[in-house]
Amino acid sequence: MAPHRRALPAQGDAGAARDADGPAAPPHDIVVIGGSAGAVAPLRAILAGLPAESPAAYFVALHTASGGSLAARIGRPPGPLPLVPAEDGMAIRPGRVYLAAADRHLLLEPGTIRLGRGPRENISRPAVDALFRSAALAYGPRVVGVLLSGLLHDGAAGLDAIKRCGGLALVQDPDEAEAPDMPRSALAAVPADACAPTDGLGAALARLVALPAGPPGPVPEDLALEVAIAAGRPGADLERAADPSPITCPGCGGVLSQIREGRVLRFRCQVGHAYTAEALADMQGDALEDALRVALRIVKERAELVGRMAGDARRRGNGLVAAMYEERAREYDGHVRTIRQALGTGHDLREAGAGPGGRPG
């Protein structure tokens, strides 16, 4: 068996055969499949075409299944291989399709499945990147990573880890994906070995699995660190793999650090929450919109209050005080219009109608 960091135990009966001239090249016997929105249909197409005597073991994590049973989403097995819900400590055997458990990272160790309780990655647990990364760490060039339909940019970092460790990458054609973001971002970041339409994914995967795996290379230190974080093991020293940034984690409010290695711009906090730059920007946009809506409500209420105070001062004959409050109300009106423009509503304050004292409601 060719070594990868250390000698890997045979995966059930899927270890590389030896001949008279020495050890044969190990097979591509670890296939990790990930996706999100729209990934069930292409996943079923892949499973339907798998051979009954497959020498590989298959592992599936879909972000859309984090809140429920992945088996229920897939339905009846579409192909000859059994669908096996993953359990912590379960031995890895060829000819099986292991399904991620809800709210646990599906992680691979040599010969064994682990379910991690580590922090969410891109708001997901199980996370595609965590599965891909652990497979790359444990099995190196024996891995084939398959990325299917999904939103945002999840999976690209994990596919990059597989390529860095000598594995192969198969990506669904984004033009055929229901949600093209994930495959498109992966193709932009990672030199994929194949890109196929939905009905060609099975054949493309069969060709990649049949290729002999290349020689193992050095294991990037950051992979071991991030797999430990996903597993929920304490003591991971993030400073070994990342540099602090002036950006706040949307999950816990801590400082985010930028991961140094890899082709994908990513961030992690000390708690372990992880984000691609695109996922982080999307979350920041949501947070900004929420903050602006809160600010809009507060400023509108402030404008209403000072308008009433101006009206009250007029009724009491105090024109100087009334003018001061009216000027302040006009300032608040301007703030309201500015915030609404930032929110993209384009509504003028007066479209809501006039409130008490001639003030907009």
Short mmCIF file of C-alpha atoms in Angstrom, two decimals:
data_model
loop_
_atom_site.label_atom_id
_atom_site.label_comp_id
_atom_site.label_asym_id
_atom_site.label_seq_id
_atom_site.Cartn_x
_atom_site.Cartn_y
_atom_site.Cartn_z
CA MET A 1 0.00 0.00 0.00
CA ALA A 2 1.46 3.34 -0.95
CA PRO A 3 1.95 5.54 2.12
CA HIS A 4 0.17 8.84 2.64
CA ARG A 5 1.66 10.55 5.65
CA ARG A 6 1.80 7.10 7.21
CA ALA A 7 0.81 3.67 5.93
CA LEU A 8 -2.96 3.65 5.46
CA PRO A 9 -4.82 0.51 6.48
CA ALA A 10 -6.73 -1.29 3.79
CA GLN A 11 -10.28 -0.06 3.46
CA GLY A 12 -12.18 -3.30 3.86
CA ASP A 13 -11.39 -5.29 0.74
CA ALA A 14 -10.65 -2.19 -1.32
CA GLY A 15 -6.91 -2.00 -0.68
CA ALA A 16 -4.48 -2.01 -3.57
CA ALA A 17 -3.44 -5.40 -4.85
CA ARG A 18 0.25 -6.40 -4.96
CA ASP A 19 2.00 -8.20 -7.75
CA ALA A 20 5.40 -9.79 -8.29
CA ASP A 21 6.99 -6.47 -9.13
CA GLY A 22 5.90 -4.80 -5.88
CA PRO A 23 2.88 -2.83 -4.74
CA ALA A 24 0.41 -1.74 -7.37
CA ALA A 25 -0.84 1.81 -7.53
CA PRO A 26 -3.70 2.29 -5.07
CA PRO A 27 -7.16 2.69 -6.58
CA HIS A 28 -9.43 5.68 -6.38
CA ASP A 29 -11.58 3.93 -3.81
CA ILE A 30 -12.86 6.94 -1.81
CA VAL A 31 -15.55 9.06 -3.48
CA VAL A 32 -16.93 12.07 -1.61
CA ILE A 33 -20.02 13.81 -3.00
CA GLY A 34 -21.33 17.18 -1.91
CA GLY A 35 -23.99 19.66 -2.91
CA SER A 36 -26.81 21.83 -1.71
CA ALA A 37 -29.96 23.15 -3.38
CA GLY A 38 -30.85 21.10 -6.45
CA ALA A 39 -28.31 18.35 -5.72
CA VAL A 40 -30.69 15.44 -5.06
CA ALA A 41 -31.56 14.81 -8.73
CA PRO A 42 -27.93 14.62 -9.98
CA LEU A 43 -27.00 12.58 -6.90
CA ARG A 44 -29.70 10.03 -7.74
CA ALA A 45 -28.40 9.94 -11.32
CA ILE A 46 -24.91 9.09 -10.05
CA LEU A 47 -26.13 6.44 -7.62
CA ALA A 48 -28.28 4.82 -10.30
CA GLY A 49 -25.22 4.17 -12.47
CA LEU A 50 -22.89 2.71 -9.83
CA PRO A 51 -21.82 -0.90 -10.39
CA ALA A 52 -23.08 -3.55 -8.00
CA GLU A 53 -19.51 -4.69 -7.24
CA SER A 54 -17.98 -1.25 -6.86
CA PRO A 55 -14.47 -1.26 -5.36
CA ALA A 56 -15.04 2.21 -3.92
CA ALA A 57 -16.85 3.57 -0.88
CA TYR A 58 -19.03 6.65 -1.37
CA PHE A 59 -19.78 9.42 1.12
CA VAL A 60 -22.50 12.04 0.70
CA ALA A 61 -23.11 15.36 2.45
CA LEU A 62 -25.78 17.81 1.27
CA HIS A 63 -26.22 21.13 3.03
CA THR A 64 -29.96 21.06 2.47
CA ALA A 65 -30.16 17.90 4.58
CA SER A 66 -28.64 19.44 7.74
CA GLY A 67 -32.04 19.68 9.38
CA GLY A 68 -33.36 16.23 8.55
CA SER A 69 -32.67 12.77 7.18
CA LEU A 70 -30.61 12.64 4.02
CA ALA A 71 -31.96 9.16 3.30
CA ALA A 72 -35.49 10.55 3.33
CA ARG A 73 -34.51 13.21 0.80
CA ILE A 74 -32.92 10.68 -1.53
CA GLY A 75 -35.77 8.21 -1.16
CA ARG A 76 -35.53 4.61 -2.32
CA PRO A 77 -31.97 3.65 -3.37
CA PRO A 78 -31.83 4.39 -7.11
CA GLY A 79 -28.97 1.98 -7.74
CA PRO A 80 -27.61 -1.38 -6.56
CA LEU A 81 -25.52 -0.08 -3.65
CA PRO A 82 -27.05 0.21 -0.17
CA LEU A 83 -27.53 3.62 1.43
CA VAL A 84 -26.02 3.53 4.92
CA PRO A 85 -26.64 6.28 7.50
CA ALA A 86 -23.20 7.14 8.84
CA GLU A 87 -22.42 6.40 12.50
CA ASP A 88 -19.44 7.44 14.57
CA GLY A 89 -16.76 4.73 14.58
CA MET A 90 -18.30 2.80 11.70
CA ALA A 91 -15.79 0.84 9.62
CA ILE A 92 -15.49 1.90 5.98
CA ARG A 93 -16.35 -0.83 3.48
CA PRO A 94 -16.36 -0.73 -0.32
CA GLY A 95 -19.62 -0.95 -2.21
CA ARG A 96 -21.58 1.22 0.20
CA VAL A 97 -22.96 4.75 0.08
CA TYR A 98 -22.57 6.44 3.47
CA LEU A 99 -24.95 9.32 4.20
CA ALA A 100 -24.15 12.25 6.48
CA ALA A 101 -26.06 12.42 9.76
CA ALA A 102 -28.13 15.49 10.60
CA ASP A 103 -26.25 18.22 12.48
CA ARG A 104 -22.92 16.35 12.45
CA HIS A 105 -19.90 16.78 10.22
CA LEU A 106 -19.21 13.59 8.24
CA LEU A 107 -15.46 13.03 8.59
CA LEU A 108 -13.14 10.27 7.42
CA GLU A 109 -10.18 8.72 9.17
CA PRO A 110 -8.18 5.81 7.70
CA GLY A 111 -10.67 2.94 7.71
CA THR A 112 -13.18 4.69 9.97
CA ILE A 113 -16.04 7.19 9.89
CA ARG A 114 -16.22 9.97 12.46
CA LEU A 115 -19.13 12.30 13.17
CA GLY A 116 -17.88 15.69 14.28
CA ARG A 117 -19.57 18.17 16.59
CA GLY A 118 -17.33 21.06 15.55
CA PRO A 119 -18.63 24.51 14.57
CA ARG A 120 -20.68 25.07 11.46
CA GLU A 121 -18.94 25.93 8.22
CA ASN A 122 -20.73 28.42 5.97
CA ILE A 123 -23.65 28.01 8.39
CA SER A 124 -23.80 24.29 7.63
CA ARG A 125 -23.29 21.09 9.61
CA PRO A 126 -22.71 18.68 7.98
CA ALA A 127 -20.50 20.75 5.70
CA VAL A 128 -19.31 19.63 2.29
CA ASP A 129 -15.92 21.27 2.80
CA ALA A 130 -15.36 19.42 6.08
CA LEU A 131 -16.06 16.04 4.45
CA PHE A 132 -13.84 16.76 1.45
CA ARG A 133 -11.02 18.07 3.64
CA SER A 134 -11.03 15.03 5.92
CA ALA A 135 -11.01 12.65 2.95
CA ALA A 136 -8.03 14.49 1.46
CA LEU A 137 -6.18 14.27 4.78
CA ALA A 138 -6.89 10.56 5.33
CA TYR A 139 -6.68 9.18 1.79
CA GLY A 140 -4.81 11.72 -0.34
CA PRO A 141 -4.56 10.70 -4.01
CA ARG A 142 -7.11 7.90 -3.59
CA VAL A 143 -9.97 10.44 -3.35
CA VAL A 144 -12.39 11.59 -6.02
CA GLY A 145 -14.40 14.67 -5.02
CA VAL A 146 -17.74 15.31 -6.75
CA LEU A 147 -19.41 18.71 -6.41
CA LEU A 148 -23.04 19.11 -7.44
CA SER A 149 -25.64 21.87 -7.62
CA GLY A 150 -25.79 24.39 -4.78
CA LEU A 151 -25.94 28.02 -3.73
CA LEU A 152 -23.05 30.34 -2.89
CA HIS A 153 -19.48 29.02 -2.95
CA ASP A 154 -19.49 26.03 -0.58
CA GLY A 155 -17.43 23.01 -1.61
CA ALA A 156 -14.76 24.85 -3.59
CA ALA A 157 -12.35 24.94 -0.63
CA GLY A 158 -12.84 21.24 0.05
CA LEU A 159 -12.36 20.35 -3.59
CA ASP A 160 -9.19 22.43 -3.55
CA ALA A 161 -7.95 20.40 -0.56
CA ILE A 162 -8.54 17.18 -2.50
CA LYS A 163 -6.54 18.49 -5.45
CA ARG A 164 -3.73 19.71 -3.18
CA CYS A 165 -3.40 16.15 -1.83
CA GLY A 166 -3.31 14.56 -5.28
CA GLY A 167 -6.96 13.54 -5.66
CA LEU A 168 -9.33 14.10 -8.56
CA ALA A 169 -12.23 16.54 -8.98
CA LEU A 170 -15.51 16.08 -10.86
CA VAL A 171 -17.91 19.03 -11.11
CA GLN A 172 -21.47 19.13 -12.39
CA ASP A 173 -21.87 21.37 -15.43
CA PRO A 174 -23.15 24.65 -13.93
CA ASP A 175 -25.24 25.32 -17.03
CA GLU A 176 -27.31 22.25 -16.11
CA ALA A 177 -27.35 22.76 -12.35
CA GLU A 178 -30.54 23.97 -10.70
CA ALA A 179 -28.36 26.21 -8.51
CA PRO A 180 -25.13 26.85 -10.46
CA ASP A 181 -23.19 28.84 -7.83
CA MET A 182 -21.30 25.95 -6.20
CA PRO A 183 -20.12 24.22 -9.38
CA ARG A 184 -19.33 27.52 -11.06
CA SER A 185 -17.22 28.79 -8.17
CA ALA A 186 -15.43 25.44 -7.94
CA LEU A 187 -14.51 25.53 -11.62
CA ALA A 188 -13.21 29.07 -11.19
CA ALA A 189 -11.02 28.11 -8.24
CA VAL A 190 -9.93 24.51 -8.86
CA PRO A 191 -8.50 22.72 -11.94
CA ALA A 192 -11.22 20.08 -12.25
CA ASP A 193 -10.42 16.77 -13.91
CA ALA A 194 -13.90 16.50 -15.42
CA CYS A 195 -17.05 18.59 -15.80
CA ALA A 196 -20.15 16.73 -16.91
CA PRO A 197 -23.89 17.27 -17.40
CA THR A 198 -26.29 15.49 -15.09
CA ASP A 199 -26.76 12.47 -17.33
CA GLY A 200 -23.00 12.16 -17.84
CA LEU A 201 -21.88 12.39 -14.20
CA GLY A 202 -22.03 8.64 -13.62
CA ALA A 203 -19.91 7.80 -16.64
CA ALA A 204 -17.40 10.55 -15.82
CA LEU A 205 -17.10 9.29 -12.25
CA ALA A 206 -16.58 5.71 -13.44
CA ARG A 207 -13.69 6.87 -15.65
CA LEU A 208 -12.02 8.74 -12.77
CA VAL A 209 -12.44 5.87 -10.30
CA ALA A 210 -10.83 3.49 -12.81
CA LEU A 211 -7.67 5.59 -13.04
CA PRO A 212 -4.72 4.51 -10.87
CA ALA A 213 -4.03 6.95 -8.09
CA GLY A 214 -0.83 8.93 -8.18
CA PRO A 215 1.86 8.85 -5.50
CA PRO A 216 1.04 10.48 -2.17
CA GLY A 217 2.57 13.83 -1.36
CA PRO A 218 3.10 15.86 1.77
CA VAL A 219 0.00 16.62 3.82
CA PRO A 220 -0.66 20.36 4.24
CA GLU A 221 -0.55 21.27 7.92
CA ASP A 222 -3.65 23.42 7.71
CA LEU A 223 -5.78 20.42 6.68
CA ALA A 224 -5.08 18.54 9.90
CA LEU A 225 -5.89 21.67 11.90
CA GLU A 226 -9.23 22.27 10.17
CA VAL A 227 -10.27 18.61 10.36
CA ALA A 228 -9.57 18.71 14.10
CA ILE A 229 -11.79 21.80 14.40
CA ALA A 230 -14.61 20.07 12.49
CA ALA A 231 -14.27 17.03 14.76
CA GLY A 232 -14.72 19.27 17.79
CA ARG A 233 -11.30 18.48 19.23
CA PRO A 234 -10.05 21.29 21.49
CA GLY A 235 -6.61 22.83 21.35
CA ALA A 236 -6.49 23.64 17.64
CA ASP A 237 -4.01 26.51 17.17
CA LEU A 238 -5.56 28.67 14.44
CA GLU A 239 -2.49 30.92 14.30
CA ARG A 240 -0.59 28.08 12.62
CA ALA A 241 -2.79 28.38 9.55
CA ALA A 242 -4.38 31.84 9.56
CA ASP A 243 -3.72 35.54 10.12
CA PRO A 244 -6.06 37.79 12.16
CA SER A 245 -8.17 40.25 10.18
CA PRO A 246 -10.23 43.32 11.19
CA ILE A 247 -13.45 41.43 10.36
CA THR A 248 -15.97 40.16 12.90
CA CYS A 249 -17.44 36.67 12.88
CA PRO A 250 -21.20 36.88 12.25
CA GLY A 251 -21.71 33.71 14.26
CA CYS A 252 -20.11 34.69 17.56
CA GLY A 253 -18.76 38.22 17.23
CA GLY A 254 -15.13 37.13 17.54
CA VAL A 255 -12.20 38.09 15.34
CA LEU A 256 -11.97 36.29 12.00
CA SER A 257 -8.60 35.12 10.70
CA GLN A 258 -7.81 34.63 7.02
CA ILE A 259 -6.68 31.11 6.07
CA ARG A 260 -3.29 31.34 4.38
CA GLU A 261 -3.27 28.27 2.14
CA GLY A 262 -5.48 27.17 -0.75
CA ARG A 263 -7.02 28.79 -3.79
CA VAL A 264 -10.21 29.92 -2.03
CA LEU A 265 -10.33 33.03 0.17
CA ARG A 266 -11.66 31.84 3.54
CA PHE A 267 -11.93 32.94 7.15
CA ARG A 268 -12.22 31.24 10.56
CA CYS A 269 -12.72 32.56 14.09
CA GLN A 270 -11.20 31.17 17.29
CA VAL A 271 -14.44 29.33 18.03
CA GLY A 272 -14.06 27.61 14.66
CA HIS A 273 -16.86 29.11 12.56
CA ALA A 274 -15.69 29.14 8.95
CA TYR A 275 -16.78 31.12 5.91
CA THR A 276 -15.76 31.62 2.33
CA ALA A 277 -15.39 35.29 1.45
CA GLU A 278 -18.59 35.12 -0.60
CA ALA A 279 -20.62 33.50 2.18
CA LEU A 280 -19.28 36.07 4.64
CA ALA A 281 -20.18 38.95 2.33
CA ASP A 282 -23.67 37.54 1.92
CA MET A 283 -24.15 37.27 5.68
CA GLN A 284 -22.79 40.77 6.20
CA GLY A 285 -25.27 42.03 3.63
CA ASP A 286 -28.14 40.40 5.50
CA ALA A 287 -26.90 41.85 8.80
CA LEU A 288 -26.55 45.31 7.27
CA GLU A 289 -30.08 45.16 5.88
CA ASP A 290 -31.45 44.09 9.25
CA ALA A 291 -29.56 46.92 10.96
CA LEU A 292 -30.85 49.45 8.44
CA ARG A 293 -34.43 48.30 8.97
CA VAL A 294 -34.02 48.72 12.72
CA ALA A 295 -32.47 52.15 12.16
CA LEU A 296 -35.32 53.09 9.80
CA ARG A 297 -37.92 52.24 12.40
CA ILE A 298 -36.10 54.16 15.14
CA VAL A 299 -35.54 57.27 12.99
CA LYS A 300 -39.17 57.25 11.79
CA GLU A 301 -40.35 57.07 15.39
CA ARG A 302 -37.97 59.89 16.29
CA ALA A 303 -39.33 62.01 13.42
CA GLU A 304 -42.87 61.30 14.60
CA LEU A 305 -42.01 62.29 18.17
CA VAL A 306 -40.32 65.61 17.36
CA GLY A 307 -43.14 66.42 14.93
CA ARG A 308 -45.64 66.03 17.74
CA MET A 309 -43.40 68.11 20.00
CA ALA A 310 -43.33 70.87 17.36
CA GLY A 311 -47.11 70.81 17.08
CA ASP A 312 -47.47 71.00 20.84
CA ALA A 313 -45.08 73.99 21.02
CA ARG A 314 -47.11 75.78 18.30
CA ARG A 315 -50.33 75.27 20.24
CA ARG A 316 -48.71 76.77 23.33
CA GLY A 317 -47.51 79.79 21.32
CA ASN A 318 -43.79 78.96 21.60
CA GLY A 319 -42.73 79.55 18.01
CA LEU A 320 -38.97 79.44 18.68
CA VAL A 321 -39.12 75.98 20.24
CA ALA A 322 -41.56 74.81 17.53
CA ALA A 323 -39.18 75.94 14.79
CA MET A 324 -36.30 74.08 16.45
CA TYR A 325 -38.30 70.84 16.58
CA GLU A 326 -39.52 71.29 13.00
CA GLU A 327 -35.94 71.69 11.78
CA ARG A 328 -34.95 68.55 13.63
CA ALA A 329 -37.93 66.71 12.13
CA ARG A 330 -36.80 67.70 8.64
CA GLU A 331 -33.36 66.30 9.39
CA TYR A 332 -34.91 63.02 10.47
CA ASP A 333 -37.02 63.00 7.29
CA GLY A 334 -33.79 63.22 5.30
CA HIS A 335 -32.27 60.35 7.29
CA VAL A 336 -35.35 58.23 6.60
CA ARG A 337 -35.10 58.84 2.86
CA THR A 338 -31.39 58.01 2.90
CA ILE A 339 -31.93 54.74 4.74
CA ARG A 340 -34.78 53.76 2.44
CA GLN A 341 -32.58 54.40 -0.57
CA ALA A 342 -29.86 52.23 1.00
CA LEU A 343 -32.43 49.48 1.46
CA GLY A 344 -33.40 49.83 -2.18
CA THR A 345 -37.05 50.62 -1.46
CA GLY A 346 -37.03 54.06 -3.09
CA HIS A 347 -40.11 55.08 -1.13
CA ASP A 348 -40.53 58.71 -0.20
CA LEU A 349 -41.50 59.26 3.37
CA ARG A 350 -44.65 61.11 2.41
CA GLU A 351 -46.01 58.14 0.43
CA ALA A 352 -47.11 56.66 3.73
CA GLY A 353 -49.57 59.50 4.29
CA ALA A 354 -49.72 62.25 6.88
CA GLY A 355 -49.78 61.55 10.57
CA PRO A 356 -50.92 63.73 13.48
CA GLY A 357 -49.87 67.34 13.29
CA GLY A 358 -49.32 67.15 9.55
CA ARG A 359 -46.35 64.78 10.00
CA PRO A 360 -45.91 61.81 7.70
CA GLY A 361 -47.10 58.55 9.22
#
